[in-house]
Amino acid sequence: MIADAASGVALALRGEGDPYALSRVLRQSDALAPAAVRVLGADALAPYAADHHTPAAGDEDRGVVQAALAAFPPGADASAVSVWSYRGLVEASHAFLPGGPDRWPQPPDAASGWVEADPWPRLAHRASQLAALALPGLSPALADALTTRTDDLARGFVRAVRRRDWLQAAGLGRWLARLPGVPPTLGLDAGLAFIGHMGGGDARVALHLVAARCFYGRGE
Amino acid sequence: MSMDRTASVESVTLAVEVEDLLDSTEPDGVFRDTRECAGAAILLGALLASPPTPRPKPDAR
């Protein structure tokens, strides 16, 4: 189901297929839809951030996201990735869904000490898990913090490609597409194209690559 | 009541699965060092191409 939803989002970001509606990709009546929205995070709403002629989100979309936020809040012992992902979904809901700020929970405080403290392989792994937050304007504080470690993310990008971990490589490539100061010697565009060739069959990999191209023009 | 308990267990299980998907562990990497692979191939080729160990012929009677 997650792969199907990711494919639907990627299709919408490419400007193909029927006009996007989250409630059509993930029906509220489906018991697993809230879980899929929670896993996709802010990416579930990514087409509403694109310049395509995506219709504005409706009440049914709001219902799907509200169900996900209510069913899977991060617990007291939740990982930093889980809290940041939840925060990203809340921020995207504020930005792209109708209802005003009163309808949505406040974004939870998320720890960011790991951005400075993690060794670069661990940092790269965590950042790739949060690639859905690399939407334009989302989580600017996290993006600013990651900007201080662009070189380490670039190292992680190369490492992930060498490990053939296409999901991590695509997520890092998406962050690098958003961040300034990426070393030109990295060959980000060629790297993203290579990842698409090798791992583009995975729906979530394809989604990261399409997002990097749609929002930042990288990987063409 | 038992159905409620079953539903509760299922939702907890689903929540755990969601957390695992969000913060999954990094898979073990598959490294292929080109120089090591080339060295292994040369060694294997040399072993296959080498002549058999000379052995004494059995006595012809």
CSV table of C-alpha atoms in Angstrom, one decimal:
chain,number,residue,atom,x,y,z
A,1,MET,CA,0.0,0.0,0.0
A,2,ILE,CA,2.8,2.4,0.8
A,3,ALA,CA,4.5,1.6,-2.5
A,4,ASP,CA,1.2,2.3,-4.3
A,5,ALA,CA,0.7,5.6,-2.5
A,6,ALA,CA,4.3,6.6,-3.3
A,7,SER,CA,3.7,5.8,-6.9
A,8,GLY,CA,0.6,7.9,-6.9
A,9,VAL,CA,2.5,10.9,-5.4
A,10,ALA,CA,5.4,10.5,-7.9
A,11,LEU,CA,2.9,10.3,-10.8
A,12,ALA,CA,1.3,13.6,-9.6
A,13,LEU,CA,4.7,15.3,-9.2
A,14,ARG,CA,5.5,14.4,-12.8
A,15,GLY,CA,2.2,16.0,-13.8
A,16,GLU,CA,0.8,12.8,-15.2
A,17,GLY,CA,-2.3,10.9,-14.5
A,18,ASP,CA,-5.5,12.2,-13.0
A,19,PRO,CA,-5.5,15.3,-10.9
A,20,TYR,CA,-4.1,14.3,-7.5
A,21,ALA,CA,-6.2,13.8,-4.4
A,22,LEU,CA,-4.8,12.1,-1.4
A,23,SER,CA,-8.2,10.7,-0.5
A,24,ARG,CA,-8.3,9.0,-3.9
A,25,VAL,CA,-4.8,7.4,-3.5
A,26,LEU,CA,-5.5,6.4,0.1
A,27,ARG,CA,-9.2,6.0,0.9
A,28,GLN,CA,-10.2,6.9,4.4
A,29,SER,CA,-12.3,3.8,4.6
A,30,ASP,CA,-9.2,1.6,4.3
A,31,ALA,CA,-8.0,0.6,7.7
A,32,LEU,CA,-4.3,0.9,6.7
A,33,ALA,CA,-4.6,4.3,5.0
A,34,PRO,CA,-3.6,6.2,8.2
A,35,ALA,CA,-0.5,4.0,8.7
A,36,ALA,CA,0.5,4.6,5.1
A,37,VAL,CA,0.1,8.4,5.4
A,38,ARG,CA,2.2,8.3,8.6
A,39,VAL,CA,5.0,6.4,6.9
A,40,LEU,CA,5.0,8.7,3.8
A,41,GLY,CA,4.8,11.8,6.1
A,42,ALA,CA,4.8,15.1,4.4
A,43,ASP,CA,5.3,13.4,1.0
A,44,ALA,CA,1.6,12.4,1.1
A,45,LEU,CA,0.9,16.1,0.5
A,46,ALA,CA,3.8,16.9,-1.8
A,47,PRO,CA,1.7,17.3,-4.9
A,48,TYR,CA,-0.1,20.2,-3.3
A,49,ALA,CA,3.3,22.0,-3.0
A,50,ALA,CA,4.1,21.6,-6.7
A,51,ASP,CA,3.5,24.2,-9.4
A,52,HIS,CA,1.3,21.8,-11.4
A,53,HIS,CA,-2.3,22.4,-11.6
A,54,THR,CA,-3.1,20.1,-8.7
A,55,PRO,CA,-6.6,20.9,-7.3
A,56,ALA,CA,-6.7,22.3,-3.8
A,57,ALA,CA,-6.9,19.7,-1.1
A,58,GLY,CA,-10.5,19.0,0.1
A,59,ASP,CA,-12.2,17.9,3.3
A,60,GLU,CA,-11.7,14.2,2.5
A,61,ASP,CA,-7.9,14.7,2.2
A,62,ARG,CA,-8.0,16.5,5.6
A,63,GLY,CA,-9.9,13.6,7.1
A,64,VAL,CA,-7.3,11.1,5.9
A,65,VAL,CA,-4.4,13.1,7.4
A,66,GLN,CA,-6.3,13.8,10.6
A,67,ALA,CA,-6.8,10.1,11.1
A,68,ALA,CA,-3.1,9.4,10.6
A,69,LEU,CA,-2.1,12.1,13.0
A,70,ALA,CA,-4.6,10.9,15.6
A,71,ALA,CA,-3.7,7.2,15.3
A,72,PHE,CA,0.1,7.4,15.2
A,73,PRO,CA,1.4,10.2,17.4
A,74,PRO,CA,5.0,9.7,18.5
A,75,GLY,CA,5.1,8.2,21.9
A,76,ALA,CA,7.3,9.3,24.8
A,77,ASP,CA,10.0,6.9,23.8
A,78,ALA,CA,9.7,7.6,20.0
A,79,SER,CA,12.9,8.1,18.0
A,80,ALA,CA,14.0,11.5,16.8
A,81,VAL,CA,13.2,10.4,13.2
A,82,SER,CA,9.6,9.5,14.2
A,83,VAL,CA,9.1,12.9,15.9
A,84,TRP,CA,10.6,14.8,13.0
A,85,SER,CA,8.5,12.9,10.5
A,86,TYR,CA,5.3,13.6,12.5
A,87,ARG,CA,6.3,17.2,12.8
A,88,GLY,CA,6.8,17.4,9.0
A,89,LEU,CA,3.3,15.9,8.4
A,90,VAL,CA,1.8,18.5,10.8
A,91,GLU,CA,3.7,21.4,9.1
A,92,ALA,CA,2.6,20.2,5.6
A,93,SER,CA,-1.0,20.0,6.9
A,94,HIS,CA,-0.9,23.5,8.1
A,95,ALA,CA,0.6,24.6,4.8
A,96,PHE,CA,-1.5,22.7,2.2
A,97,LEU,CA,-4.7,21.5,3.8
A,98,PRO,CA,-7.8,23.5,4.5
A,99,GLY,CA,-9.1,24.2,8.0
A,100,GLY,CA,-6.8,26.7,9.5
A,101,PRO,CA,-4.3,26.3,12.3
A,102,ASP,CA,-7.0,25.5,14.9
A,103,ARG,CA,-7.8,22.2,13.2
A,104,TRP,CA,-4.3,20.8,13.4
A,105,PRO,CA,-2.1,19.9,16.3
A,106,GLN,CA,0.9,22.1,17.0
A,107,PRO,CA,4.1,20.7,15.6
A,108,PRO,CA,5.9,18.8,18.4
A,109,ASP,CA,9.3,19.9,19.6
A,110,ALA,CA,11.9,17.6,17.9
A,111,ALA,CA,15.4,17.1,19.1
A,112,SER,CA,18.1,18.3,16.7
A,113,GLY,CA,21.3,17.7,18.6
A,114,TRP,CA,21.9,14.6,16.5
A,115,VAL,CA,22.5,16.8,13.4
A,116,GLU,CA,25.6,18.2,15.1
A,117,ALA,CA,26.7,15.2,17.1
A,118,ASP,CA,26.2,12.2,14.9
A,119,PRO,CA,29.1,10.7,13.0
A,120,TRP,CA,28.6,11.2,9.3
A,121,PRO,CA,27.4,7.7,8.3
A,122,ARG,CA,24.7,7.8,11.1
A,123,LEU,CA,23.8,11.4,10.1
A,124,ALA,CA,23.4,10.3,6.5
A,125,HIS,CA,21.2,7.5,7.5
A,126,ARG,CA,18.9,9.6,9.6
A,127,ALA,CA,18.7,12.5,7.1
A,128,SER,CA,17.7,10.1,4.4
A,129,GLN,CA,14.9,8.8,6.6
A,130,LEU,CA,13.6,12.4,6.8
A,131,ALA,CA,13.9,13.1,3.1
A,132,ALA,CA,10.1,13.9,3.0
A,133,LEU,CA,11.0,17.1,5.0
A,134,ALA,CA,13.0,18.3,2.0
A,135,LEU,CA,9.9,19.9,0.5
A,136,PRO,CA,10.3,23.6,-0.2
A,137,GLY,CA,9.7,25.8,2.9
A,138,LEU,CA,9.2,22.8,5.2
A,139,SER,CA,11.3,22.5,8.4
A,140,PRO,CA,13.6,25.4,7.7
A,141,ALA,CA,15.4,24.9,11.0
A,142,LEU,CA,16.4,21.4,10.2
A,143,ALA,CA,17.5,22.4,6.7
A,144,ASP,CA,19.6,25.1,8.1
A,145,ALA,CA,21.2,22.7,10.6
A,146,LEU,CA,21.9,20.2,7.8
A,147,THR,CA,23.5,22.9,5.7
A,148,THR,CA,26.4,23.0,8.2
A,149,ARG,CA,27.1,19.4,7.3
A,150,THR,CA,26.6,19.4,3.6
A,151,ASP,CA,30.0,17.7,3.0
A,152,ASP,CA,29.1,14.9,5.3
A,153,LEU,CA,25.8,14.4,3.5
A,154,ALA,CA,27.7,14.3,0.3
A,155,ARG,CA,30.0,11.6,1.8
A,156,GLY,CA,26.9,9.7,2.8
A,157,PHE,CA,25.5,10.0,-0.7
A,158,VAL,CA,28.6,8.4,-2.2
A,159,ARG,CA,28.7,5.7,0.5
A,160,ALA,CA,25.0,4.8,0.0
A,161,VAL,CA,25.6,4.5,-3.8
A,162,ARG,CA,28.6,2.2,-3.2
A,163,ARG,CA,26.5,0.2,-0.8
A,164,ARG,CA,23.7,0.0,-3.4
A,165,ASP,CA,21.4,1.3,-0.8
A,166,TRP,CA,19.3,3.2,-3.3
A,167,LEU,CA,16.6,4.4,-0.9
A,168,GLN,CA,19.2,6.1,1.3
A,169,ALA,CA,21.1,7.4,-1.7
A,170,ALA,CA,17.9,8.9,-3.2
A,171,GLY,CA,16.9,10.5,0.1
A,172,LEU,CA,20.3,12.1,0.6
A,173,GLY,CA,20.3,13.2,-3.0
A,174,ARG,CA,17.0,14.9,-2.4
A,175,TRP,CA,18.3,16.8,0.6
A,176,LEU,CA,21.4,17.8,-1.3
A,177,ALA,CA,19.2,19.1,-4.1
A,178,ARG,CA,17.6,21.4,-1.6
A,179,LEU,CA,20.7,22.5,0.4
A,180,PRO,CA,23.1,25.2,-0.8
A,181,GLY,CA,26.9,24.6,-1.0
A,182,VAL,CA,26.9,21.1,-2.5
A,183,PRO,CA,30.3,20.3,-3.9
A,184,PRO,CA,30.2,20.4,-7.7
A,185,THR,CA,32.7,17.6,-7.8
A,186,LEU,CA,30.0,15.3,-6.3
A,187,GLY,CA,28.2,15.0,-9.6
A,188,LEU,CA,24.8,15.1,-8.0
A,189,ASP,CA,22.8,15.2,-11.2
A,190,ALA,CA,24.6,12.2,-12.7
A,191,GLY,CA,24.4,10.4,-9.4
A,192,LEU,CA,20.6,10.9,-9.2
A,193,ALA,CA,20.3,9.7,-12.8
A,194,PHE,CA,22.4,6.6,-11.9
A,195,ILE,CA,20.2,5.9,-8.9
A,196,GLY,CA,17.1,6.1,-11.0
A,197,HIS,CA,18.6,3.7,-13.5
A,198,MET,CA,19.7,1.2,-10.8
A,199,GLY,CA,17.0,1.5,-8.2
A,200,GLY,CA,14.1,3.5,-9.8
A,201,GLY,CA,11.9,0.4,-9.7
A,202,ASP,CA,11.4,1.0,-6.0
A,203,ALA,CA,8.4,3.4,-5.6
A,204,ARG,CA,9.9,5.3,-2.7
A,205,VAL,CA,13.2,5.7,-4.5
A,206,ALA,CA,11.4,7.0,-7.5
A,207,LEU,CA,9.4,9.4,-5.4
A,208,HIS,CA,12.6,11.0,-3.9
A,209,LEU,CA,14.1,11.3,-7.4
A,210,VAL,CA,11.0,12.9,-8.9
A,211,ALA,CA,10.8,15.3,-5.9
A,212,ALA,CA,14.4,16.4,-6.4
A,213,ARG,CA,13.6,17.1,-10.1
A,214,CYS,CA,10.2,18.7,-9.6
A,215,PHE,CA,11.1,21.1,-6.8
A,216,TYR,CA,14.8,21.7,-7.4
A,217,GLY,CA,15.5,20.8,-11.0
A,218,ARG,CA,18.2,18.3,-10.1
A,219,GLY,CA,18.9,14.9,-11.6
A,220,GLU,CA,17.7,15.8,-15.1
B,1,MET,CA,-14.7,-7.2,25.2
B,2,SER,CA,-12.4,-9.8,23.6
B,3,MET,CA,-12.9,-8.1,20.3
B,4,ASP,CA,-11.9,-4.8,21.8
B,5,ARG,CA,-8.8,-6.4,23.2
B,6,THR,CA,-8.0,-8.0,19.8
B,7,ALA,CA,-8.4,-4.7,18.1
B,8,SER,CA,-6.2,-3.0,20.7
B,9,VAL,CA,-3.5,-5.6,20.2
B,10,GLU,CA,-3.7,-5.1,16.4
B,11,SER,CA,-3.4,-1.4,16.6
B,12,VAL,CA,-0.4,-1.6,18.9
B,13,THR,CA,1.2,-4.0,16.5
B,14,LEU,CA,0.5,-1.7,13.6
B,15,ALA,CA,1.9,1.2,15.6
B,16,VAL,CA,5.1,-0.7,16.2
B,17,GLU,CA,5.4,-1.6,12.5
B,18,VAL,CA,4.9,2.0,11.6
B,19,GLU,CA,7.7,3.0,14.0
B,20,ASP,CA,10.0,0.4,12.5
B,21,LEU,CA,9.3,1.6,9.0
B,22,LEU,CA,10.0,5.2,10.0
B,23,ASP,CA,13.2,4.4,11.8
B,24,SER,CA,14.5,1.3,10.2
B,25,THR,CA,18.0,0.1,10.8
B,26,GLU,CA,20.5,0.5,8.1
B,27,PRO,CA,20.8,-2.7,6.0
B,28,ASP,CA,24.2,-4.4,5.8
B,29,GLY,CA,26.2,-3.0,3.0
B,30,VAL,CA,27.3,-5.0,0.0
B,31,PHE,CA,30.8,-3.8,-0.9
B,32,ARG,CA,32.5,-5.1,-4.0
B,33,ASP,CA,36.1,-4.1,-4.1
B,34,THR,CA,37.1,-4.2,-7.7
B,35,ARG,CA,40.8,-4.9,-6.9
B,36,GLU,CA,39.9,-7.8,-4.6
B,37,CYS,CA,37.5,-9.3,-7.1
B,38,ALA,CA,40.2,-9.0,-9.8
B,39,GLY,CA,42.8,-10.6,-7.6
B,40,ALA,CA,40.5,-13.5,-6.7
B,41,ALA,CA,39.7,-14.1,-10.4
B,42,ILE,CA,43.4,-14.2,-11.3
B,43,LEU,CA,44.1,-16.6,-8.5
B,44,LEU,CA,41.2,-18.9,-9.5
B,45,GLY,CA,42.3,-18.8,-13.1
B,46,ALA,CA,45.8,-19.6,-12.2
B,47,LEU,CA,44.7,-22.6,-10.2
B,48,LEU,CA,42.5,-23.9,-12.9
B,49,ALA,CA,45.1,-23.4,-15.7
B,50,SER,CA,48.0,-24.9,-13.7
B,51,PRO,CA,49.2,-28.4,-14.8
B,52,PRO,CA,48.3,-31.3,-12.6
B,53,THR,CA,50.7,-32.3,-9.9
B,54,PRO,CA,53.1,-34.9,-11.3
B,55,ARG,CA,52.6,-38.3,-9.8
B,56,PRO,CA,54.6,-41.5,-10.2
B,57,LYS,CA,53.1,-43.8,-12.9
B,58,PRO,CA,51.8,-47.1,-11.7
B,59,ASP,CA,54.2,-49.9,-12.5
B,60,ALA,CA,53.4,-51.4,-15.9
B,61,ARG,CA,53.5,-55.2,-15.6
